[in-house]
């Protein structure tokens, strides 16, 4: 039984599984990669946004805190300005040191004021309070210059002249009830910066007497160190926190050398670290600026907030800058990503398993079917294929099954046909052999018969001759005529027998040779030259090819056809015979055309039979064997002969001979 050869080899067994598995795996990996990329991209921006937001929230809290502190300072100041001792002192000033209202002396008011100042300092640890007279001399001062920083009413000998200080000159220029708020500076005593540093802010307000004359100023110095520490702790330990004043100069900075540099005639400005602060300094309405500062050493997320704290002068501002190391932020991301990776790895593992399972499920039945087909080929049975399976696989199996059945059916038919053909071929071969034997027998018979017939004929001819010679005188005229008939008949019979002999001999020249057609016909014409001249005819020889055959036979073929053309001519018409050849398929088609009497179509077959003639002997002489010769010669050469003719117009004899070139090939 035939086996199918073109089925895929074992090496390809994986192919279908892989063809399903590979795209699935690629899809899974690609989708996971996409998820990771999206997460990575979004995570960065989201984390930065969230950090910025947290920082902004914290700085808002810091701003509220700072403003509240300053507001409290201003309120304290306003409260002090309105206390009875201050008012009493102002009244006593214009009444020779005695308050006209209740008779209290100036000294009594000073003592009372000292008590009030001291009490206030007790509850407010970061302030000192002074009353400065209109000439700039400190009048009452309560600070923490006592032992171990205790509260002390400074004795008159230690009181200083503050008429030159900026806060004094600025405050005395203000109207009643207005408040001066200073810049934040380091505290100085007698012009020298106090160590350790005390960042101070001063709030002062002028005091006018009832007559509207300037009496002095009340001033509170507020040490901001505690406030700054508070703001710093609000920012959080892990954050870097800086404070700059309204000029951008640092007041608070992790690097000590950069704090209050302006107090030492240097500059350390926030713009150096945060170029965006430039905008904030020049645009007072700009509240918050968030962003990311990237540098070679460190990148950080920051939030800057502008805090204006003086209700009377919105230009008095602090810039709070809180920044968070981006690395810390991204650590969170790394932790998160690690989790994502773990989940993705799990998903990848599960989906790969699933993909393998799915591809196996699809591929296995197909591979099984392929193996069965490969193993059994056309002998595959329907029951071995999954033809009952629903879906495409079943459909495929059914198509295969049908194909196999169809193929088996055809194979059976072919085998049967082959058998029949072989029987027929054998039959044909046997018949051919029989036919060849019969032909041979016939040829021998014809030859022997005609040869043997010659003998009695020659005897008759000899005796007729003897009669004529020996009994010439005894024979009368009638007897001589009879003898003439006998002679004529024996000659004709001799010619007929010769014709038969020739017919029998045709094909006996067994050797085939390559013959130049044109030369052969020219030869024949040379032999017939006298006849041609006699009838005033013409033979036109076209281009003729090389042919392979028996020369004597082919010569006879052309000779018979040309002779007939010269013989069967119309009265008064000179015969013209043209001989041509053309290639038709794989053989040469020869034509011998004449302009003779033509042949009626009814006789087209008959004329090729032996001794068949269409005319009486006295009309056209001949034995009727010429065309029989021609037919046998052409057929012995494997060709065919036929004719086309029109009565009184002419005849064309066609015959085919195999192409010499093909033979060689
Ligand atoms: P023969 O020529 O000896 O009679 P053929 O066998 O050659 O015998 O021809 C048989 C007959 O076919 C001729 O008697 C003749 O009637 C006819 N025939 C043959 N060739 C021609 C021809 N070229 N034109 C007309 N008739 C022909």
XYZ file of C-alpha atoms and ligand atoms in Angstrom:
692
model
C 0.000 0.000 0.000
C 1.259 3.483 -0.861
C 2.585 5.611 2.008
C 2.297 9.360 1.945
C 5.784 10.744 1.593
C 5.288 14.486 1.981
C 3.978 14.534 5.516
C 6.111 16.665 7.900
C 9.036 14.861 9.469
C 9.414 14.282 13.179
C 11.700 17.322 13.400
C 8.709 19.517 12.759
C 6.647 17.904 15.458
C 6.971 20.932 17.694
C 6.113 23.388 15.007
C 2.363 23.561 15.496
C 2.696 23.725 19.285
C 5.295 26.422 18.936
C 3.260 28.259 16.381
C 0.477 28.580 18.933
C 2.687 28.898 21.985
C 5.110 31.473 20.679
C 2.569 34.224 19.851
C 0.819 33.542 23.155
C 4.071 33.868 25.092
C 5.036 36.964 23.144
C 1.640 38.452 23.905
C 1.984 37.709 27.597
C 5.507 39.101 27.835
C 4.588 42.168 25.771
C 1.519 42.932 27.870
C 3.493 42.534 31.081
C 6.246 44.756 29.737
C 3.598 47.303 28.802
C 2.117 47.215 32.271
C 5.543 47.689 33.880
C 6.399 50.565 31.533
C 3.091 52.304 32.176
C 3.447 51.811 35.927
C 7.045 53.054 35.868
C 6.124 56.121 33.892
C 3.089 56.993 35.935
C 4.658 56.052 39.211
C 7.476 58.552 38.810
C 5.202 61.473 38.101
C 2.612 60.416 40.638
C 5.171 59.972 43.383
C 6.705 63.334 42.614
C 3.267 64.968 42.500
C 2.324 63.374 45.805
C 5.581 64.443 47.443
C 5.169 67.980 46.161
C 1.650 68.036 47.527
C 2.783 66.806 50.951
C 5.526 69.402 51.058
C 3.083 72.133 50.008
C 0.653 71.061 52.723
C 3.377 71.190 55.339
C 4.553 74.611 54.244
C 0.995 75.887 54.474
C 0.910 74.793 58.067
C 4.246 76.509 58.654
C 2.917 79.700 57.109
C -0.143 79.686 59.345
C 2.048 79.073 62.352
C 4.461 81.878 61.520
C 1.758 84.403 60.747
C 0.025 83.552 64.051
C 3.298 84.176 65.938
C 3.820 87.565 64.345
C 0.163 88.506 64.828
C 0.472 87.633 68.482
C 3.552 89.855 68.700
C 1.672 92.798 67.177
C -1.319 92.225 69.491
C 0.967 92.122 72.529
C 2.459 95.391 71.400
C -0.915 97.039 70.913
C -2.026 95.756 74.296
C 1.059 97.256 75.971
C 0.601 100.578 74.191
C -2.863 100.821 75.716
C -1.889 99.859 79.325
C -2.653 102.512 82.043
C 1.011 102.987 83.157
C 2.021 104.080 79.646
C -0.891 106.476 79.472
C -0.227 107.673 83.079
C 3.423 108.323 82.272
C 2.430 110.353 79.231
C 0.109 112.461 81.338
C 2.731 112.914 84.148
C 5.268 114.038 81.539
C 3.290 117.214 80.966
C 2.404 117.775 84.598
C 5.775 118.051 86.292
C 6.055 114.324 86.865
C 2.648 113.860 88.541
C -0.318 112.285 86.896
C -3.098 114.890 87.081
C -5.636 112.108 86.914
C -4.848 110.184 90.122
C -1.743 111.929 91.531
C 0.598 108.997 90.829
C 4.206 110.024 90.396
C 6.222 109.197 87.330
C 8.314 106.811 89.405
C 5.189 105.001 90.595
C 4.061 104.512 86.980
C 7.560 103.317 85.999
C 7.493 100.740 88.815
C 4.049 99.543 87.760
C 5.104 99.349 84.115
C 8.190 97.369 85.136
C 5.921 94.901 86.940
C 3.659 94.537 83.902
C 6.634 94.064 81.548
C 8.133 91.488 83.918
C 4.859 89.561 84.181
C 4.474 89.461 80.465
C 8.037 88.203 79.987
C 7.307 85.419 82.400
C 4.675 83.951 80.088
C 6.414 84.881 76.859
C 9.872 83.385 77.003
C 11.176 84.770 73.709
C 10.575 88.456 74.036
C 12.074 91.544 75.662
C 10.159 94.777 76.072
C 11.368 98.360 76.141
C 9.919 101.780 76.408
C 12.055 104.400 74.658
C 11.450 108.061 75.160
C 10.987 110.476 72.334
C 14.631 111.575 72.591
C 15.733 108.003 71.826
C 16.848 107.122 75.377
C 15.689 103.767 76.723
C 13.410 104.503 79.620
C 12.289 101.092 80.796
C 13.755 97.852 79.596
C 12.927 94.306 80.783
C 15.039 91.480 79.340
C 16.677 88.190 80.305
C 20.085 89.506 81.104
C 19.852 88.461 84.795
C 21.652 85.520 86.332
C 21.146 82.372 84.280
C 19.010 84.298 81.857
C 16.510 85.409 84.506
C 14.171 88.319 83.892
C 15.662 91.629 84.899
C 14.497 95.217 84.964
C 17.604 96.872 83.591
C 18.885 99.606 85.934
C 18.933 103.205 84.540
C 22.753 103.194 84.306
C 22.651 100.448 81.681
C 20.007 102.062 79.545
C 21.168 103.057 76.081
C 20.546 105.783 73.543
C 18.629 104.312 70.609
C 17.967 107.570 68.796
C 20.141 106.433 65.871
C 18.622 103.035 65.390
C 16.501 102.451 62.365
C 13.520 101.086 64.244
C 13.376 104.220 66.379
C 13.484 106.670 63.510
C 10.959 104.657 61.528
C 8.543 104.193 64.420
C 8.473 107.857 65.497
C 7.468 108.696 61.962
C 4.299 106.623 62.311
C 0.867 107.876 63.274
C -0.737 106.792 66.524
C -1.894 103.167 66.549
C 0.360 102.108 63.620
C 2.904 99.339 64.048
C 6.430 99.082 62.737
C 7.668 95.545 62.041
C 11.387 95.174 61.467
C 13.338 92.897 59.209
C 14.592 89.736 60.877
C 18.151 90.316 62.075
C 20.636 88.973 64.581
C 20.371 90.617 67.962
C 23.124 93.131 68.733
C 24.191 94.734 72.017
C 26.160 97.934 71.736
C 26.451 97.330 68.018
C 27.858 93.812 68.353
C 26.150 90.574 67.333
C 25.202 88.631 70.427
C 26.519 85.077 70.617
C 24.894 82.573 70.409
C 22.881 84.100 67.637
C 19.441 85.376 68.371
C 17.374 85.963 65.257
C 15.054 88.772 66.206
C 12.112 90.595 64.802
C 11.044 93.880 66.344
C 7.607 95.346 66.577
C 7.231 98.948 67.755
C 4.480 101.534 68.007
C 4.608 105.279 68.828
C 2.947 106.714 72.008
C 1.488 110.178 71.847
C 0.477 112.368 74.819
C -3.019 113.741 75.122
C -1.776 116.947 73.568
C -0.760 114.920 70.515
C 2.952 115.208 71.190
C 5.267 112.227 70.702
C 6.054 110.763 74.083
C 8.068 107.656 73.107
C 7.790 104.187 71.610
C 7.008 100.748 72.973
C 9.085 98.083 71.333
C 9.094 94.287 71.644
C 12.077 92.225 70.504
C 10.985 88.757 69.603
C 13.611 86.006 69.481
C 12.576 83.836 66.524
C 14.851 80.896 67.267
C 12.043 78.926 68.902
C 9.688 79.787 66.077
C 12.230 78.670 63.489
C 12.765 75.399 65.370
C 9.035 74.889 65.463
C 8.775 75.436 61.701
C 11.635 73.041 61.148
C 9.997 70.307 63.167
C 6.777 70.914 61.209
C 8.728 70.305 57.996
C 9.838 66.959 59.329
C 13.250 65.551 60.073
C 13.735 63.840 56.759
C 13.128 67.077 54.867
C 15.679 69.723 54.121
C 14.292 73.038 55.278
C 15.408 76.570 54.468
C 14.055 80.018 55.253
C 14.976 83.138 53.361
C 13.917 86.743 53.949
C 12.140 88.970 51.468
C 15.468 89.603 49.703
C 16.099 85.897 49.359
C 18.913 85.912 51.924
C 19.035 82.777 54.058
C 17.955 82.964 57.702
C 17.741 79.220 58.213
C 19.888 76.751 56.291
C 21.388 73.372 57.208
C 24.790 74.833 56.466
C 25.529 77.305 59.261
C 27.880 79.429 57.169
C 24.984 80.280 54.885
C 22.699 81.649 57.634
C 22.492 85.425 58.134
C 25.428 85.979 55.794
C 24.089 89.492 55.162
C 24.893 90.378 58.791
C 28.546 89.882 57.846
C 28.266 91.845 54.607
C 28.162 88.665 52.536
C 25.331 87.148 50.581
C 23.877 83.671 50.573
C 20.763 83.735 48.506
C 18.052 81.160 47.916
C 18.205 81.842 44.164
C 21.541 80.021 44.066
C 19.769 76.810 45.083
C 16.323 77.452 43.678
C 16.445 79.597 40.549
C 12.636 79.546 40.565
C 12.717 81.675 43.746
C 13.592 84.641 41.547
C 10.018 84.746 40.306
C 8.648 84.419 43.801
C 10.708 87.382 45.008
C 9.609 89.626 42.158
C 5.935 88.563 42.094
C 4.423 89.046 45.588
C 1.144 87.388 44.543
C 2.944 84.119 43.724
C 2.259 81.882 46.710
C 3.634 78.455 46.004
C 6.145 77.023 43.552
C 6.694 73.270 43.380
C 9.201 71.398 41.300
C 12.145 69.078 41.023
C 15.707 70.263 41.342
C 18.061 67.977 39.464
C 21.767 68.171 39.870
C 24.669 65.823 39.318
C 24.992 64.925 43.010
C 21.441 65.013 44.179
C 17.925 65.484 42.874
C 15.132 66.670 45.076
C 11.466 67.487 45.043
C 10.768 70.885 46.547
C 7.965 73.173 47.550
C 8.537 76.889 48.110
C 6.030 79.126 49.795
C 6.004 82.862 50.158
C 4.640 83.950 53.577
C 3.790 87.624 54.070
C 3.377 88.319 57.761
C 3.003 92.054 58.198
C -0.601 93.193 57.638
C 0.644 96.789 57.189
C 3.329 95.873 54.682
C 2.734 92.879 52.415
C 6.301 93.152 51.113
C 7.594 91.753 54.418
C 7.834 88.129 53.544
C 9.596 84.887 54.325
C 10.338 82.262 51.725
C 10.004 78.759 53.148
C 11.632 76.052 51.075
C 11.161 72.391 51.960
C 12.822 69.783 49.817
C 12.773 66.052 49.812
C 15.490 63.867 48.373
C 14.211 62.300 45.167
C 16.197 59.215 45.979
C 14.034 58.703 49.064
C 10.921 59.201 46.992
C 12.151 56.685 44.450
C 12.930 54.203 47.212
C 9.203 54.008 47.765
C 8.854 53.366 44.076
C 11.443 50.612 44.188
C 9.627 48.930 47.013
C 6.370 49.222 45.123
C 7.952 48.005 41.906
C 9.428 44.999 43.647
C 5.923 44.027 44.633
C 4.666 44.650 41.092
C 7.499 42.532 39.672
C 6.638 39.706 41.999
C 3.011 39.817 40.978
C 3.986 40.048 37.311
C 6.364 37.106 37.632
C 3.545 35.120 39.169
C 1.159 36.198 36.400
C 3.830 35.363 33.810
C 4.336 31.932 35.299
C 0.631 31.202 35.465
C -0.090 32.501 31.983
C 2.874 30.594 30.512
C 1.526 27.434 32.086
C -1.891 28.245 30.697
C -0.438 28.992 27.266
C 1.424 25.670 27.241
C -1.726 23.849 28.284
C -3.845 25.580 25.619
C -1.305 25.022 22.843
C -0.927 21.382 23.820
C -4.662 20.918 23.786
C -4.919 22.386 20.309
C -1.803 20.798 18.875
C -1.875 17.275 20.321
C -4.915 15.963 18.370
C -3.470 17.457 15.164
C -0.054 15.913 15.815
C -1.705 12.568 16.610
C -3.649 12.730 13.380
C -0.478 13.604 11.463
C 1.369 10.671 13.040
C -1.449 8.262 12.176
C -1.509 9.501 8.580
C 2.256 9.267 8.369
C 2.320 5.768 9.760
C -0.605 4.272 7.834
C -0.647 6.461 4.732
C -3.545 5.557 2.457
C -4.315 2.553 4.647
C -5.463 4.929 7.389
C -8.842 3.850 8.706
C -11.675 6.264 9.447
C -11.839 5.041 13.029
C -8.207 6.116 13.551
C -9.049 9.734 12.668
C -10.962 12.078 14.998
C -13.868 12.353 12.554
C -16.461 12.463 15.307
C -14.771 15.460 16.910
C -16.856 18.632 16.808
C -15.278 21.805 15.499
C -12.471 22.395 13.014
C -10.421 19.342 13.956
C -13.330 17.000 13.225
C -13.963 18.850 9.983
C -10.296 18.497 9.001
C -10.327 14.794 9.851
C -13.492 14.267 7.794
C -11.962 16.096 4.818
C -8.865 13.900 5.111
C -10.969 10.786 5.420
C -12.962 11.685 2.297
C -9.768 12.453 0.429
C -8.243 9.154 1.466
C -11.339 7.236 0.381
C -11.406 9.085 -2.927
C -7.710 8.347 -3.440
C -8.133 4.644 -2.589
C -11.059 4.455 -5.004
C -8.980 6.048 -7.763
C -6.067 3.790 -7.029
C -8.313 0.723 -7.365
C -9.650 2.059 -10.668
C -6.128 2.724 -11.909
C -4.972 -0.756 -10.930
C -7.929 -2.284 -12.759
C -7.301 -0.097 -15.805
C -3.643 -1.038 -15.778
C -4.546 -4.709 -15.749
C -6.914 -4.264 -18.684
C -4.375 -2.247 -20.580
C -1.728 -4.889 -20.074
C -4.080 -7.600 -21.363
C -4.866 -5.426 -24.414
C -1.201 -4.722 -24.984
C -0.350 -8.390 -24.845
C -3.178 -9.121 -27.237
C -1.940 -6.408 -29.547
C 1.610 -7.655 -29.367
C 0.468 -11.184 -30.175
C -1.659 -9.932 -33.084
C 1.252 -7.875 -34.391
C 3.497 -10.874 -34.244
C 0.862 -12.935 -36.059
C 0.423 -10.173 -38.590
C 4.153 -9.879 -39.193
C 4.393 -13.633 -39.671
C 1.445 -13.572 -42.051
C 2.950 -10.630 -43.945
C 6.204 -12.428 -44.239
C 4.400 -15.542 -45.409
C 2.402 -13.487 -47.897
C 5.516 -11.806 -49.242
C 7.186 -15.170 -49.593
C 4.096 -16.567 -51.209
C 3.833 -13.616 -53.625
C 7.488 -13.895 -54.425
C 7.449 -17.652 -54.917
C 4.192 -17.569 -56.832
C 5.326 -14.799 -59.176
C 8.743 -16.379 -59.538
C 7.224 -19.759 -60.325
C 4.660 -18.175 -62.671
C 7.508 -16.652 -64.690
C 8.689 -20.107 -65.646
C 5.583 -21.388 -67.567
C 5.163 -17.896 -69.004
C 8.662 -17.926 -70.391
C 7.931 -21.432 -71.841
C 4.787 -20.084 -73.548
C 6.803 -17.121 -74.895
C 9.573 -19.461 -76.159
C 7.106 -21.699 -77.917
C 5.283 -18.761 -79.471
C 8.669 -17.577 -80.707
C 9.418 -21.088 -82.057
C 6.012 -21.092 -83.795
C 6.789 -17.805 -85.444
C 10.232 -18.855 -86.504
C 9.591 -22.515 -87.592
C 6.029 -22.326 -88.913
C 6.039 -18.869 -90.359
C 5.064 -20.196 -93.823
C 2.307 -22.535 -92.595
C 0.662 -19.818 -90.484
C -1.998 -17.746 -92.180
C -2.711 -14.151 -91.344
C -5.322 -14.972 -88.743
C -2.973 -17.356 -86.923
C -0.319 -14.668 -86.891
C -2.776 -12.220 -85.343
C -3.634 -14.814 -82.661
C 0.029 -15.353 -81.970
C 0.428 -11.575 -81.703
C -2.357 -11.541 -79.021
C -0.625 -14.392 -77.208
C 2.655 -12.464 -77.272
C 1.062 -9.286 -76.080
C -0.768 -11.084 -73.241
C 2.304 -12.926 -72.098
C 4.290 -9.674 -72.063
C 1.562 -8.016 -70.036
C 1.404 -10.974 -67.729
C 5.173 -10.832 -67.377
C 4.902 -7.131 -66.494
C 2.156 -7.925 -63.968
C 4.194 -10.673 -62.383
C 7.218 -8.374 -62.261
C 5.051 -5.785 -60.575
C 3.933 -8.374 -58.052
C 7.505 -9.455 -57.491
C 8.553 -5.865 -56.919
C 5.629 -5.369 -54.528
C 6.682 -8.393 -52.553
C 10.260 -7.224 -52.433
C 9.416 -3.752 -51.125
C 10.922 -3.246 -47.713
C 13.400 -6.031 -48.165
C 16.245 -3.571 -48.464
C 16.642 -3.405 -44.766
C 19.283 -0.696 -44.472
C 18.039 2.815 -43.760
C 20.156 5.741 -44.868
C 20.006 9.511 -44.812
C 18.981 10.698 -48.236
C 19.057 14.174 -49.686
C 15.470 14.546 -50.924
C 16.308 17.152 -53.522
C 19.141 15.076 -55.046
C 16.961 11.969 -55.109
C 14.134 13.714 -57.008
C 16.651 15.326 -59.383
C 18.003 11.834 -60.090
C 14.528 10.504 -60.865
C 13.904 13.446 -63.184
C 17.185 12.746 -64.981
C 15.998 9.179 -65.599
C 12.665 10.474 -66.877
C 14.238 13.217 -68.965
C 13.234 11.628 -72.288
C 9.611 11.149 -71.212
C 9.466 14.714 -69.905
C 10.804 16.023 -73.167
C 8.375 13.802 -75.110
C 5.283 15.204 -73.459
C 6.728 18.748 -73.322
C 6.369 18.744 -69.518
C 8.143 20.450 -66.667
C 9.056 19.277 -63.171
C 9.517 22.003 -60.508
C 11.550 20.810 -57.520
C 11.119 22.901 -54.379
C 13.301 22.895 -51.232
C 13.358 19.270 -50.060
C 14.802 18.084 -46.749
C 17.139 15.280 -45.739
C 15.107 12.141 -45.141
C 15.900 8.833 -43.608
C 14.705 5.720 -45.413
C 15.323 2.996 -47.974
C 16.725 4.693 -51.010
C 15.443 2.288 -53.704
C 11.914 2.380 -52.327
C 11.839 6.159 -51.964
C 13.180 6.541 -55.457
C 10.353 4.273 -56.739
C 7.847 6.362 -54.761
C 8.843 9.641 -56.416
C 9.239 7.918 -59.799
C 5.703 6.468 -59.756
C 4.088 9.767 -58.687
C 6.017 11.861 -61.253
C 5.365 9.285 -63.996
C 1.618 9.346 -63.264
C 1.705 13.145 -63.454
C 3.352 12.957 -66.865
C 0.944 10.218 -67.997
C -2.522 11.369 -66.947
C -2.452 14.691 -68.764
C -5.252 16.693 -70.304
C -5.466 16.983 -74.021
C -3.485 20.037 -75.137
C -2.182 20.895 -71.670
C 1.550 20.614 -71.013
C 2.080 18.822 -67.726
C 3.648 20.813 -64.908
C 4.581 18.829 -61.803
C 5.687 20.589 -58.619
C 7.315 18.775 -55.740
C 7.505 20.481 -52.353
C 7.872 19.683 -48.651
C 7.049 21.503 -45.423
C 7.494 20.702 -41.781
C 4.220 19.732 -40.095
C 4.589 18.904 -36.455
C 7.346 16.367 -36.102
C 7.230 15.108 -39.706
C 7.709 16.357 -43.237
C 4.688 16.741 -45.413
C 5.576 16.127 -49.114
C 3.308 17.091 -51.998
C 3.439 16.099 -55.680
C 1.111 18.358 -57.595
C 0.069 18.051 -61.273
C -2.296 19.810 -63.663
C -3.625 16.589 -65.197
C -7.023 15.022 -65.645
C -7.750 14.717 -61.963
C -9.516 11.893 -60.115
C -13.093 11.597 -59.034
C -13.418 11.595 -55.246
C -15.201 8.206 -55.310
C -11.970 6.612 -56.476
C -9.637 8.186 -53.902
C -9.311 4.899 -51.977
C -9.553 2.481 -54.865
C -6.566 3.706 -56.816
C -4.234 2.609 -54.005
C -5.345 -1.044 -54.371
C -3.201 -3.412 -56.382
C -4.045 -3.661 -60.115
C -6.804 -1.090 -59.797
C -7.012 1.273 -62.789
C -9.572 3.862 -63.749
C -8.922 3.822 -67.473
C -8.816 1.405 -70.361
C -5.377 0.285 -71.427
C -5.729 1.866 -74.832
C -6.459 5.183 -73.167
C -3.579 5.237 -70.696
C -1.210 2.339 -70.493
C -0.228 0.869 -67.181
C -0.590 -2.063 -64.833
C -2.387 -0.460 -61.896
C 0.305 -1.325 -59.366
C 2.206 2.024 -59.143
C 0.084 3.637 -56.386
C -0.108 0.315 -54.486
C 3.683 0.464 -54.438
C 3.588 4.065 -53.243
C 1.188 3.261 -50.397
C 3.255 0.311 -49.211
C 6.521 2.312 -49.369
C 5.109 5.260 -47.388
C 3.564 2.995 -44.776
C 6.756 0.967 -44.439
C 8.453 4.284 -43.655
C 5.848 4.992 -40.966
C 3.964 7.629 -42.968
C 0.578 8.131 -44.595
C -0.424 8.860 -48.176
C -3.591 10.575 -49.464
C -4.663 12.900 -52.185
C -6.727 15.916 -53.132
C -8.012 16.180 -56.658
C -10.420 17.934 -58.936
C -11.427 16.411 -62.239
C -9.914 18.311 -65.206
C -7.894 20.525 -62.916
C -5.236 18.356 -61.401
C -4.231 16.174 -58.471
C -2.031 16.590 -55.414
C -0.609 13.512 -53.739
C 0.453 14.090 -50.145
C 2.581 11.830 -48.044
C 4.411 12.174 -44.749
C 7.884 11.024 -43.776
C 9.540 11.292 -40.389
C 11.819 14.227 -39.800
C 15.465 13.244 -40.158
C 16.470 15.800 -37.399
C 14.088 14.125 -34.937
C 15.462 10.744 -35.792
C 18.958 11.953 -35.010
C 17.869 13.475 -31.800
P -1.186 2.746 -63.657
O -0.613 4.088 -63.619
O -0.228 1.730 -63.939
O -2.480 2.671 -64.200
P -1.359 3.272 -60.876
O -1.499 2.442 -59.647
O -0.155 4.125 -60.888
O -1.475 2.424 -62.088
O -2.605 4.203 -60.900
C -3.844 3.680 -60.687
C -4.843 4.561 -61.363
O -4.978 5.811 -60.713
C -4.446 4.955 -62.702
O -4.839 3.985 -63.614
C -5.180 6.240 -62.925
O -6.486 6.027 -63.370
C -5.212 6.846 -61.619
N -4.147 7.843 -61.509
C -2.954 7.643 -60.922
N -2.237 8.784 -60.921
C -3.019 9.720 -61.515
C -2.849 11.092 -61.813
N -1.733 11.728 -61.489
N -3.853 11.762 -62.405
C -5.003 11.109 -62.715
N -5.219 9.821 -62.475
C -4.232 9.115 -61.891
